[in-house]
PDB file of C-alpha atoms in Angstrom:
ATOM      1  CA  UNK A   1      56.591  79.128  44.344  1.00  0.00           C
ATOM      2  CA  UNK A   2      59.803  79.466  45.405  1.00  0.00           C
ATOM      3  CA  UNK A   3      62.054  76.794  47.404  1.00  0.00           C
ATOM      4  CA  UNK A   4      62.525  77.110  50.745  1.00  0.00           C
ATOM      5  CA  UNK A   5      65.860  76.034  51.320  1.00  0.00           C
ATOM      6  CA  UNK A   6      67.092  74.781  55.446  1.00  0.00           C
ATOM      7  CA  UNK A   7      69.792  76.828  56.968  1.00  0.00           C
ATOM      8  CA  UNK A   8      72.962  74.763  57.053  1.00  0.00           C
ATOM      9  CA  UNK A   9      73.296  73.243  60.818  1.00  0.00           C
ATOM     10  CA  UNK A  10      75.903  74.803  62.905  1.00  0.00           C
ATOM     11  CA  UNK A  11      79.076  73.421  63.240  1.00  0.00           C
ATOM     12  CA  UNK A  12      79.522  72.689  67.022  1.00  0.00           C
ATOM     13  CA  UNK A  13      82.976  71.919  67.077  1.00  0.00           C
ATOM     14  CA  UNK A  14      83.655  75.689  65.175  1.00  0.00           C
ATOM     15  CA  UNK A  15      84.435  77.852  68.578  1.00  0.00           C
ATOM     16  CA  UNK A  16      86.048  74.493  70.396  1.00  0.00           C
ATOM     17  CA  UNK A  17      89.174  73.873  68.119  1.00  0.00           C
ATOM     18  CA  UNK A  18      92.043  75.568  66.574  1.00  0.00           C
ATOM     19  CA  UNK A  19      95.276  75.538  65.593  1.00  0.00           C
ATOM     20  CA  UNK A  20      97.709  74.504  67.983  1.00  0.00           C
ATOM     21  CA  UNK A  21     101.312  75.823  68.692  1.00  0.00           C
ATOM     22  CA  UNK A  22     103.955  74.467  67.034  1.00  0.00           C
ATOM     23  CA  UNK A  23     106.170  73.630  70.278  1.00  0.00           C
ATOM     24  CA  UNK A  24     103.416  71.214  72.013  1.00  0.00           C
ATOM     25  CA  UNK A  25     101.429  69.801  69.591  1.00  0.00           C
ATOM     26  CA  UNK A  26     100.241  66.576  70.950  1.00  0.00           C
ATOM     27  CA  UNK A  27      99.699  68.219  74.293  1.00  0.00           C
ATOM     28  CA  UNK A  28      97.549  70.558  72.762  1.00  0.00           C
ATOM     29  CA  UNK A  29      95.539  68.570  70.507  1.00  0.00           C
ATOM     30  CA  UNK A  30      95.259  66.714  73.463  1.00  0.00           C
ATOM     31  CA  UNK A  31      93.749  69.499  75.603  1.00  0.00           C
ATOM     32  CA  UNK A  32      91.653  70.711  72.579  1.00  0.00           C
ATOM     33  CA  UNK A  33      90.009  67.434  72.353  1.00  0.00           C
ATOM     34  CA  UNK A  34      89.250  66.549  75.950  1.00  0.00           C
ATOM     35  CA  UNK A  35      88.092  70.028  76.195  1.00  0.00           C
ATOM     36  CA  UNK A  36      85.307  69.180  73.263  1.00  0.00           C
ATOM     37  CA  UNK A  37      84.920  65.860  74.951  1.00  0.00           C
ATOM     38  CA  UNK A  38      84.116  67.309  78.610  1.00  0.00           C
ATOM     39  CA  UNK A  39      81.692  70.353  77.202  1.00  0.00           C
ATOM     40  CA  UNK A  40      79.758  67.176  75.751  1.00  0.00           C
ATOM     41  CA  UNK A  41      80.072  68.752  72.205  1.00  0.00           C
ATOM     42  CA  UNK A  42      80.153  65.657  70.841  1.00  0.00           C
ATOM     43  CA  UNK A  43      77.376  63.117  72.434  1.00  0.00           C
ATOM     44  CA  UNK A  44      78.143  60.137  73.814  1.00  0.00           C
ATOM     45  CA  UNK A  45      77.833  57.220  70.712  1.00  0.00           C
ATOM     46  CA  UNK A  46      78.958  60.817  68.460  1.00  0.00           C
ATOM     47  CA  UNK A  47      81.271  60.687  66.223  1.00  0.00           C
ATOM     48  CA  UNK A  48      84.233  62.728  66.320  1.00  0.00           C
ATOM     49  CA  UNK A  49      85.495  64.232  62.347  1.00  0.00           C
ATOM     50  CA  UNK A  50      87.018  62.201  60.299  1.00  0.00           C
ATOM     51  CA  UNK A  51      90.723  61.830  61.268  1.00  0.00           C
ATOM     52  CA  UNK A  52      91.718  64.205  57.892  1.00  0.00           C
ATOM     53  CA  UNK A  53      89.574  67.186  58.881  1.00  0.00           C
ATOM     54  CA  UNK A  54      90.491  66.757  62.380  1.00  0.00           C
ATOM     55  CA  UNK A  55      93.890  66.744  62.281  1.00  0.00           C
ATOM     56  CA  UNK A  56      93.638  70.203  59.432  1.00  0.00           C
ATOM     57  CA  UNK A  57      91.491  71.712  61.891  1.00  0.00           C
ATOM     58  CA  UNK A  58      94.232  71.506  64.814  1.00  0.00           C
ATOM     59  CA  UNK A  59      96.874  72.109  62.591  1.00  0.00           C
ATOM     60  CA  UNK A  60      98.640  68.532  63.684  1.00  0.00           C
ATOM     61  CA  UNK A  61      99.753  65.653  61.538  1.00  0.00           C
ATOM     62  CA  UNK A  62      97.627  62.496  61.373  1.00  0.00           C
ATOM     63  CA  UNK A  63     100.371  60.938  62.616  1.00  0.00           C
ATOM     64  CA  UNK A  64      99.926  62.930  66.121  1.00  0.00           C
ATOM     65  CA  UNK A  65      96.595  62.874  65.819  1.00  0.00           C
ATOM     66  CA  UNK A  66      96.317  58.952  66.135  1.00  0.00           C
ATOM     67  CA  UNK A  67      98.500  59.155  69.252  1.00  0.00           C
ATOM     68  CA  UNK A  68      96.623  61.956  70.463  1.00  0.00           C
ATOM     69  CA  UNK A  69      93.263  59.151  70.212  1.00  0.00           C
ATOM     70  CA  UNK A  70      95.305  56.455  71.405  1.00  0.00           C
ATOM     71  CA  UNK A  71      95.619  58.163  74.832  1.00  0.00           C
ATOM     72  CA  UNK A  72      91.543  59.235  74.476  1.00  0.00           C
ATOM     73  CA  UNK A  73      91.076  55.130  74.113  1.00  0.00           C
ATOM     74  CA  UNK A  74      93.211  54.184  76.536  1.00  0.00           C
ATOM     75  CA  UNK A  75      91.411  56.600  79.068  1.00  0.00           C
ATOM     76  CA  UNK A  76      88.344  54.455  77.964  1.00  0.00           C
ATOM     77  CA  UNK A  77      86.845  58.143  76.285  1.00  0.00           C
ATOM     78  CA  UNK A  78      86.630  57.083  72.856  1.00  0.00           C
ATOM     79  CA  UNK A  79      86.247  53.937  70.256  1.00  0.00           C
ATOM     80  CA  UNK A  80      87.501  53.258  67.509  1.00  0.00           C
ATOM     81  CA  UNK A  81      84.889  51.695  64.864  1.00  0.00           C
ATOM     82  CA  UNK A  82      85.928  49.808  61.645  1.00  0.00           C
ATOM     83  CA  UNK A  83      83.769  49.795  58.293  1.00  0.00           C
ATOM     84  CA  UNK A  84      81.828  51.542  56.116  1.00  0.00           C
ATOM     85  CA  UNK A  85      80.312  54.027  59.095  1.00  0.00           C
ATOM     86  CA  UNK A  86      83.366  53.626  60.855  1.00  0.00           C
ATOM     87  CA  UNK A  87      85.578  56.267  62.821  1.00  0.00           C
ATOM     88  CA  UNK A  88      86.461  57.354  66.069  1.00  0.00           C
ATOM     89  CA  UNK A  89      83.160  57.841  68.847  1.00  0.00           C
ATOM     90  CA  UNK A  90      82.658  59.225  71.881  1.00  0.00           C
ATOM     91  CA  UNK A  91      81.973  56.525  74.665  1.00  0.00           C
ATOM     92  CA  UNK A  92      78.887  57.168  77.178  1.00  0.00           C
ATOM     93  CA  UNK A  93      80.475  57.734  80.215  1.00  0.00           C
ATOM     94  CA  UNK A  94      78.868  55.850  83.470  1.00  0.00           C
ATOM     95  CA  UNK A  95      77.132  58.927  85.481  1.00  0.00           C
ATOM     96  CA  UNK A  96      77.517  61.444  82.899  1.00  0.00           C
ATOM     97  CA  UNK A  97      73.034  61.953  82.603  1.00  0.00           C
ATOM     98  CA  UNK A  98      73.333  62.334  86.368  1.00  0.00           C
ATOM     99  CA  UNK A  99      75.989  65.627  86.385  1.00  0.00           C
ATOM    100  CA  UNK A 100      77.437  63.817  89.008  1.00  0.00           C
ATOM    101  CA  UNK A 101      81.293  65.271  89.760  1.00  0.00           C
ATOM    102  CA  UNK A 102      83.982  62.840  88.740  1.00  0.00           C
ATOM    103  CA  UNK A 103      85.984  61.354  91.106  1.00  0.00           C
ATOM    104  CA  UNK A 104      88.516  63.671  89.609  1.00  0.00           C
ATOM    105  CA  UNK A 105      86.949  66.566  90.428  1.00  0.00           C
ATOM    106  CA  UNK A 106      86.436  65.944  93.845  1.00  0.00           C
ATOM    107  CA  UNK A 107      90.068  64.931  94.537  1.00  0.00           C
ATOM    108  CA  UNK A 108      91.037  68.494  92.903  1.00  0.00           C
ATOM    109  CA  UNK A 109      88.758  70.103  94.725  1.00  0.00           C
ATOM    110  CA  UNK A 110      90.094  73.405  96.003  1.00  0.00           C
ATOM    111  CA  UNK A 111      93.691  73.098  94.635  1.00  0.00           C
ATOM    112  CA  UNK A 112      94.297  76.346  92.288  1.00  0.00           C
ATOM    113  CA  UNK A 113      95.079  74.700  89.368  1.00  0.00           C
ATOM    114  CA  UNK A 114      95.975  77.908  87.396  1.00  0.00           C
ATOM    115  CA  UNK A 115      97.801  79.545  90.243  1.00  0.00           C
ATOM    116  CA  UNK A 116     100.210  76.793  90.570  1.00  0.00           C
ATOM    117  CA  UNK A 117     100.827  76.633  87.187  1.00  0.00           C
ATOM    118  CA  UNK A 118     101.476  80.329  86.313  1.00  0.00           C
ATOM    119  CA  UNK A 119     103.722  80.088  89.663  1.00  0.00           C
ATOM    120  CA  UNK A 120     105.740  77.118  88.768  1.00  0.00           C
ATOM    121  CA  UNK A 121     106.076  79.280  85.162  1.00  0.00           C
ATOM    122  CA  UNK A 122     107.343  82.003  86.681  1.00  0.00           C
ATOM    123  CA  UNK A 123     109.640  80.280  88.932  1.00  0.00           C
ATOM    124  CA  UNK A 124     111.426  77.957  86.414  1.00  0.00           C
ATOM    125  CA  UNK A 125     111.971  80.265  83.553  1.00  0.00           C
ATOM    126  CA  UNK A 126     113.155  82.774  85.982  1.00  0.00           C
ATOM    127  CA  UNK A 127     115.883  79.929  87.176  1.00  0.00           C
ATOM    128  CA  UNK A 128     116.764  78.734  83.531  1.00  0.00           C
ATOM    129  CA  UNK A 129     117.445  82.871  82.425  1.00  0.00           C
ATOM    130  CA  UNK A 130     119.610  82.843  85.608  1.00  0.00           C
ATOM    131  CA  UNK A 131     121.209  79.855  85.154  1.00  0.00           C
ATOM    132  CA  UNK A 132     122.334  80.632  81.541  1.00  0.00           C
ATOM    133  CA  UNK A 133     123.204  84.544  82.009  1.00  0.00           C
ATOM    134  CA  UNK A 134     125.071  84.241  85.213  1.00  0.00           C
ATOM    135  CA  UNK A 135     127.192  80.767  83.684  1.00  0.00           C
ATOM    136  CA  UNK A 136     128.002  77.760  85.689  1.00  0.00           C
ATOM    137  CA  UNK A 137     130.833  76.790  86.746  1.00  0.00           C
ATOM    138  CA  UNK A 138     132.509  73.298  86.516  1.00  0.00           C
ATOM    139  CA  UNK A 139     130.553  71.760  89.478  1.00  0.00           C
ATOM    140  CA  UNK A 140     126.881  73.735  88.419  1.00  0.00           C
ATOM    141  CA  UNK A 141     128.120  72.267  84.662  1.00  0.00           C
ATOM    142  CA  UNK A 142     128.424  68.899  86.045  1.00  0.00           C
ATOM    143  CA  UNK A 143     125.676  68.820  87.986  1.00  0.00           C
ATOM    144  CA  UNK A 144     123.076  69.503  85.184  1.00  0.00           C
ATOM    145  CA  UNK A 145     124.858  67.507  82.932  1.00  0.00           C
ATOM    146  CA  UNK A 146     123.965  64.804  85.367  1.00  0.00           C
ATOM    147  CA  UNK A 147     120.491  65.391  86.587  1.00  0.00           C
ATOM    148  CA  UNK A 148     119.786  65.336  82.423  1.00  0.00           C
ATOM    149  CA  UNK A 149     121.456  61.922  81.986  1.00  0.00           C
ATOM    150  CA  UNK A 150     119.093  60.738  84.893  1.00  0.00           C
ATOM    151  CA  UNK A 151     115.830  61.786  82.895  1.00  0.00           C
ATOM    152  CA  UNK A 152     117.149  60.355  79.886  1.00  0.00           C
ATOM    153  CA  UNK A 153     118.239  57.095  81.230  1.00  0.00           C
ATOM    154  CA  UNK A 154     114.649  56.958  84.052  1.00  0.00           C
ATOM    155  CA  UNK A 155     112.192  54.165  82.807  1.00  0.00           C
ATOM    156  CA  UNK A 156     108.440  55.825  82.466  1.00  0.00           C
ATOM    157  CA  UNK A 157     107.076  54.975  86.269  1.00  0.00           C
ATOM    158  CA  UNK A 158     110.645  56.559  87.492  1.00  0.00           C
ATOM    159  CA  UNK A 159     110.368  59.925  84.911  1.00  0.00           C
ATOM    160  CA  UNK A 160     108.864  62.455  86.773  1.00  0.00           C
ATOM    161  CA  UNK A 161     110.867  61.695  90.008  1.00  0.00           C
ATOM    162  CA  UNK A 162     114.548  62.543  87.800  1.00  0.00           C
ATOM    163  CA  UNK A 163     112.469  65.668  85.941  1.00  0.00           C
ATOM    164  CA  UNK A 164     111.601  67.080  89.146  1.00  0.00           C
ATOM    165  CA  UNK A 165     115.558  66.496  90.026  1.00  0.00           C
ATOM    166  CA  UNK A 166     116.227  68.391  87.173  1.00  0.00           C
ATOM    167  CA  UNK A 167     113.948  71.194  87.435  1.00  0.00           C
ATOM    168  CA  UNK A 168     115.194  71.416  91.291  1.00  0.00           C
ATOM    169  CA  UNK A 169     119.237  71.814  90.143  1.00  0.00           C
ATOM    170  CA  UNK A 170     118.129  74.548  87.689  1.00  0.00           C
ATOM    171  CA  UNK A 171     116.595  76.571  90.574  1.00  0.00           C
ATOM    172  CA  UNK A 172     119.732  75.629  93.389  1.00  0.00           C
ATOM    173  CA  UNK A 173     121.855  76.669  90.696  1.00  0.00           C
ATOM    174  CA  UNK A 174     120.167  79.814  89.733  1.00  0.00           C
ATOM    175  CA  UNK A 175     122.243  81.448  92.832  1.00  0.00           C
ATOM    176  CA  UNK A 176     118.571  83.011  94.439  1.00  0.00           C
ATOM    177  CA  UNK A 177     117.960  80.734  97.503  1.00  0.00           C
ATOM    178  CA  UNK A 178     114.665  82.239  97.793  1.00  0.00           C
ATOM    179  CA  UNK A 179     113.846  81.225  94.121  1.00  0.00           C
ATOM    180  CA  UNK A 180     114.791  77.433  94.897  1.00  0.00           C
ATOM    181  CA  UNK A 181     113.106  77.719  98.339  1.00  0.00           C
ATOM    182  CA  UNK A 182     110.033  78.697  96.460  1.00  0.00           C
ATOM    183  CA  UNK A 183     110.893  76.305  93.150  1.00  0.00           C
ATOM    184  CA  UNK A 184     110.600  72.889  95.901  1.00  0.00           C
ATOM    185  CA  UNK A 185     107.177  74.414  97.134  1.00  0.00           C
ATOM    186  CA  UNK A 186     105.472  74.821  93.853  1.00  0.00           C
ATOM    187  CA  UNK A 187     107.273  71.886  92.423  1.00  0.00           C
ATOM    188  CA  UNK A 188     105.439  69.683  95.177  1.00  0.00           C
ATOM    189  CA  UNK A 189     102.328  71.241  94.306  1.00  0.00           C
ATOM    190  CA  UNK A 190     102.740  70.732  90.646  1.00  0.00           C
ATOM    191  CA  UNK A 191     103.918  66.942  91.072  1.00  0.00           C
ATOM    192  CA  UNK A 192     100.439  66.208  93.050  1.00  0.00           C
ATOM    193  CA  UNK A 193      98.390  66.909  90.142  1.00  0.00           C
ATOM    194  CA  UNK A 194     100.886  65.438  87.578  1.00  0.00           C
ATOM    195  CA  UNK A 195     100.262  62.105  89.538  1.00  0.00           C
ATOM    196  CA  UNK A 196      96.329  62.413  89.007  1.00  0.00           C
ATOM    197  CA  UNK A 197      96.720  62.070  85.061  1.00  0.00           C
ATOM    198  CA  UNK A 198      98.171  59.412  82.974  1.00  0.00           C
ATOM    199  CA  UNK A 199     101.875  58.743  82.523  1.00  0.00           C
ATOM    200  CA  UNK A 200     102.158  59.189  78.907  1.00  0.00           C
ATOM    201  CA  UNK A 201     105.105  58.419  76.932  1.00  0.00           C
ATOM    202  CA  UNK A 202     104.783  60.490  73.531  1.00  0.00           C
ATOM    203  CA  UNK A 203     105.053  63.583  76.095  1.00  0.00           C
ATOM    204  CA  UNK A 204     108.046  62.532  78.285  1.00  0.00           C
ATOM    205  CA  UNK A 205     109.904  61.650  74.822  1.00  0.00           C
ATOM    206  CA  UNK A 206     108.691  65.083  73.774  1.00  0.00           C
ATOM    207  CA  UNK A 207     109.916  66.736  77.504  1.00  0.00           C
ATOM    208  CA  UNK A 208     113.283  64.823  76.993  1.00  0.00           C
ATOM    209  CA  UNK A 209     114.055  66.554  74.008  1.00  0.00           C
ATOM    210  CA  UNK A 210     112.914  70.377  75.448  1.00  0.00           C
ATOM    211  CA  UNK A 211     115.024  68.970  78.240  1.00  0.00           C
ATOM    212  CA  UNK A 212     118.295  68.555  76.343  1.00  0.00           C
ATOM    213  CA  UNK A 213     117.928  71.697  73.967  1.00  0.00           C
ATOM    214  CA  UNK A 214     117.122  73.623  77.361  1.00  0.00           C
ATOM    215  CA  UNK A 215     120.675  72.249  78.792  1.00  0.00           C
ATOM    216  CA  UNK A 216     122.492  73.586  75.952  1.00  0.00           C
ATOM    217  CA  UNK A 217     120.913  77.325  76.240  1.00  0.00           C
ATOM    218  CA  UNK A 218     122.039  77.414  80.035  1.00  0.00           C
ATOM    219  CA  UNK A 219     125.823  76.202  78.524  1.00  0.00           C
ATOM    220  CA  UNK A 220     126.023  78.049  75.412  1.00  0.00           C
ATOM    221  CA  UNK A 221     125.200  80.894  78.029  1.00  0.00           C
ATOM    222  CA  UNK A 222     121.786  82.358  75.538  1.00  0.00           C
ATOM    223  CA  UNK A 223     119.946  83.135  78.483  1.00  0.00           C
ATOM    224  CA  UNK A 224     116.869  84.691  76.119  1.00  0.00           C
ATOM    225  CA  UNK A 225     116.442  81.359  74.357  1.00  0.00           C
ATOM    226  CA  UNK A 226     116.405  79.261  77.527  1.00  0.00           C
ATOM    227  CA  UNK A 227     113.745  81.206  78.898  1.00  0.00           C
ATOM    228  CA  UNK A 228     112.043  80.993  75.937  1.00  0.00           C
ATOM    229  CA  UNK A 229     112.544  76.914  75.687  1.00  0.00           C
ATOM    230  CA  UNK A 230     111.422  76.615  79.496  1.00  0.00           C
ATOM    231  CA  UNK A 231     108.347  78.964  78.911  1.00  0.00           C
ATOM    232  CA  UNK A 232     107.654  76.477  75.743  1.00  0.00           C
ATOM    233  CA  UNK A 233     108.210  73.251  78.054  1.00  0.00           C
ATOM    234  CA  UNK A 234     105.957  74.617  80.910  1.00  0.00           C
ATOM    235  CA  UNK A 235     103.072  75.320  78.428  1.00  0.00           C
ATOM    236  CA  UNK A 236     103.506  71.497  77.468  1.00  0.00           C
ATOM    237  CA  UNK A 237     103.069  70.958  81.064  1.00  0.00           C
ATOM    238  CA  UNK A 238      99.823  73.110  81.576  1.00  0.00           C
ATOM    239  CA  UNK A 239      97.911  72.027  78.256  1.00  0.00           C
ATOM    240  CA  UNK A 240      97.809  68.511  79.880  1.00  0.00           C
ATOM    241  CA  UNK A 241      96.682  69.420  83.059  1.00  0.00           C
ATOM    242  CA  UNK A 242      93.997  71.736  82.062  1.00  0.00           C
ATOM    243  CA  UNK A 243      93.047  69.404  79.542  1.00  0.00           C
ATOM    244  CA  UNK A 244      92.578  66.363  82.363  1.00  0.00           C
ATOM    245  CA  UNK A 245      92.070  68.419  85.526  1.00  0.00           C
ATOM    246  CA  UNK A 246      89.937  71.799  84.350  1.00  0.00           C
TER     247      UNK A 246
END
């Protein structure tokens, strides 16, 4: 008689994570994971893969990886378990056998997450192609230079006030009043739901330096590789929020 041999189980993380792009990795891994974490992929009291495959599977060091958990502990999401049947689980979350909406839900409710964001896209790398092809003169110089000092110098609870200065002098100094016009409206839009997830440093550090190559596009007057450095730096942006907010 022959064996009868089980089917291997399916892998229910297979069709939930990939590879992430090499510009925003911790935002990404970030927004993979939470994504996993809010289709209930992994149970709560599951355990998430080993830190090894997890990190091959995303394509991210294990270095970002443990900063990308960090945050998921910190949110109160996951544990982390020492031992012989240690690793990193999922924690119950209060509600969650209910399918009650999160509070976060409900305070997002109605706000067009992705129409913001593809707006605010639109809008800033529009102003950072301007910016670089049209050239600045001493003042616009000046003024950028400036408004980039202030991010680098703001403390964490002060950060997205001096980026939002920054993004705002790109679009005044874009020469299309309409653009900046439209820039403060979207911008105000885009700060509200930044303020509804958690101020985390690993991404301003990473924003800072997008920040400063961005500067030196719009000066060295490459107006193709600033767009392409603020397209980059809004995609940052949106894997966070969809990750928290979606």
């Amino acid at each position: 008689m022959d064996e009868v041999r089980s089917a291997p189980l399916p892998d229910p993380l297979a069709g939930a994570l990939r590879q992430v792009r090499a510009g925003n990795g911790f935002e990404e891994a970030l927004a993979q994971i939470l994504q996993v974490l809010r289709l209930g992929l992994v149970p709560g009291g599951g355990r998430l893969p080993a830190e090894r495959e997890l990190a091959a599977r995303l394509g991210v060091s294990r270095m970002t990886l443990r900063e990308v958990l960090k945050v998921l502990a910190d949110e109160g999401l996951v544990e982390s378990r020492r031992g012989r049947y240690g690793g990193t689980f999922v924690r119950e979350r209060p509600g969650a056998r209910r399918g009650g909406a999160s509070e976060l839900r409900r305070r997002i409710a109605g706000v067009d997450v992705e129409d913001t964001l593809r707006l605010r896209e639109v809008l800033d790398v529009g102003a950072a192609g301007l910016c670089a092809d049209g050239g600045l003169g001493a003042d616009g110089r000046d003024r950028l230079r400036a408004a980039l000092a202030s991010t680098g110098e703001a403390r964490p609870e002060g950060y997205r006030r001096a980026d939002t200065l920054l993004h705002l002098t790109l679009a005044e100094l874009s020469g299309s009043p309409s653009l900046a016009a439209q820039y403060a409206a979207v911008r105000a839009a885009l700060n509200d739901l930044l303020d509804r997830i958690p101020l985390l440093v690993r991404n301003l550090e990473h924003s800072q330096a997008q920040h400063t190559a961005l500067v030196e596009a719009v000066f060295e007057g490459d107006a193709d590789g600033a767009r392409d450095l603020m397209r980059e730096h809004c995609a940052g942006t949106a894997a966070l929020l969809r990750g928290f907010l979606s």
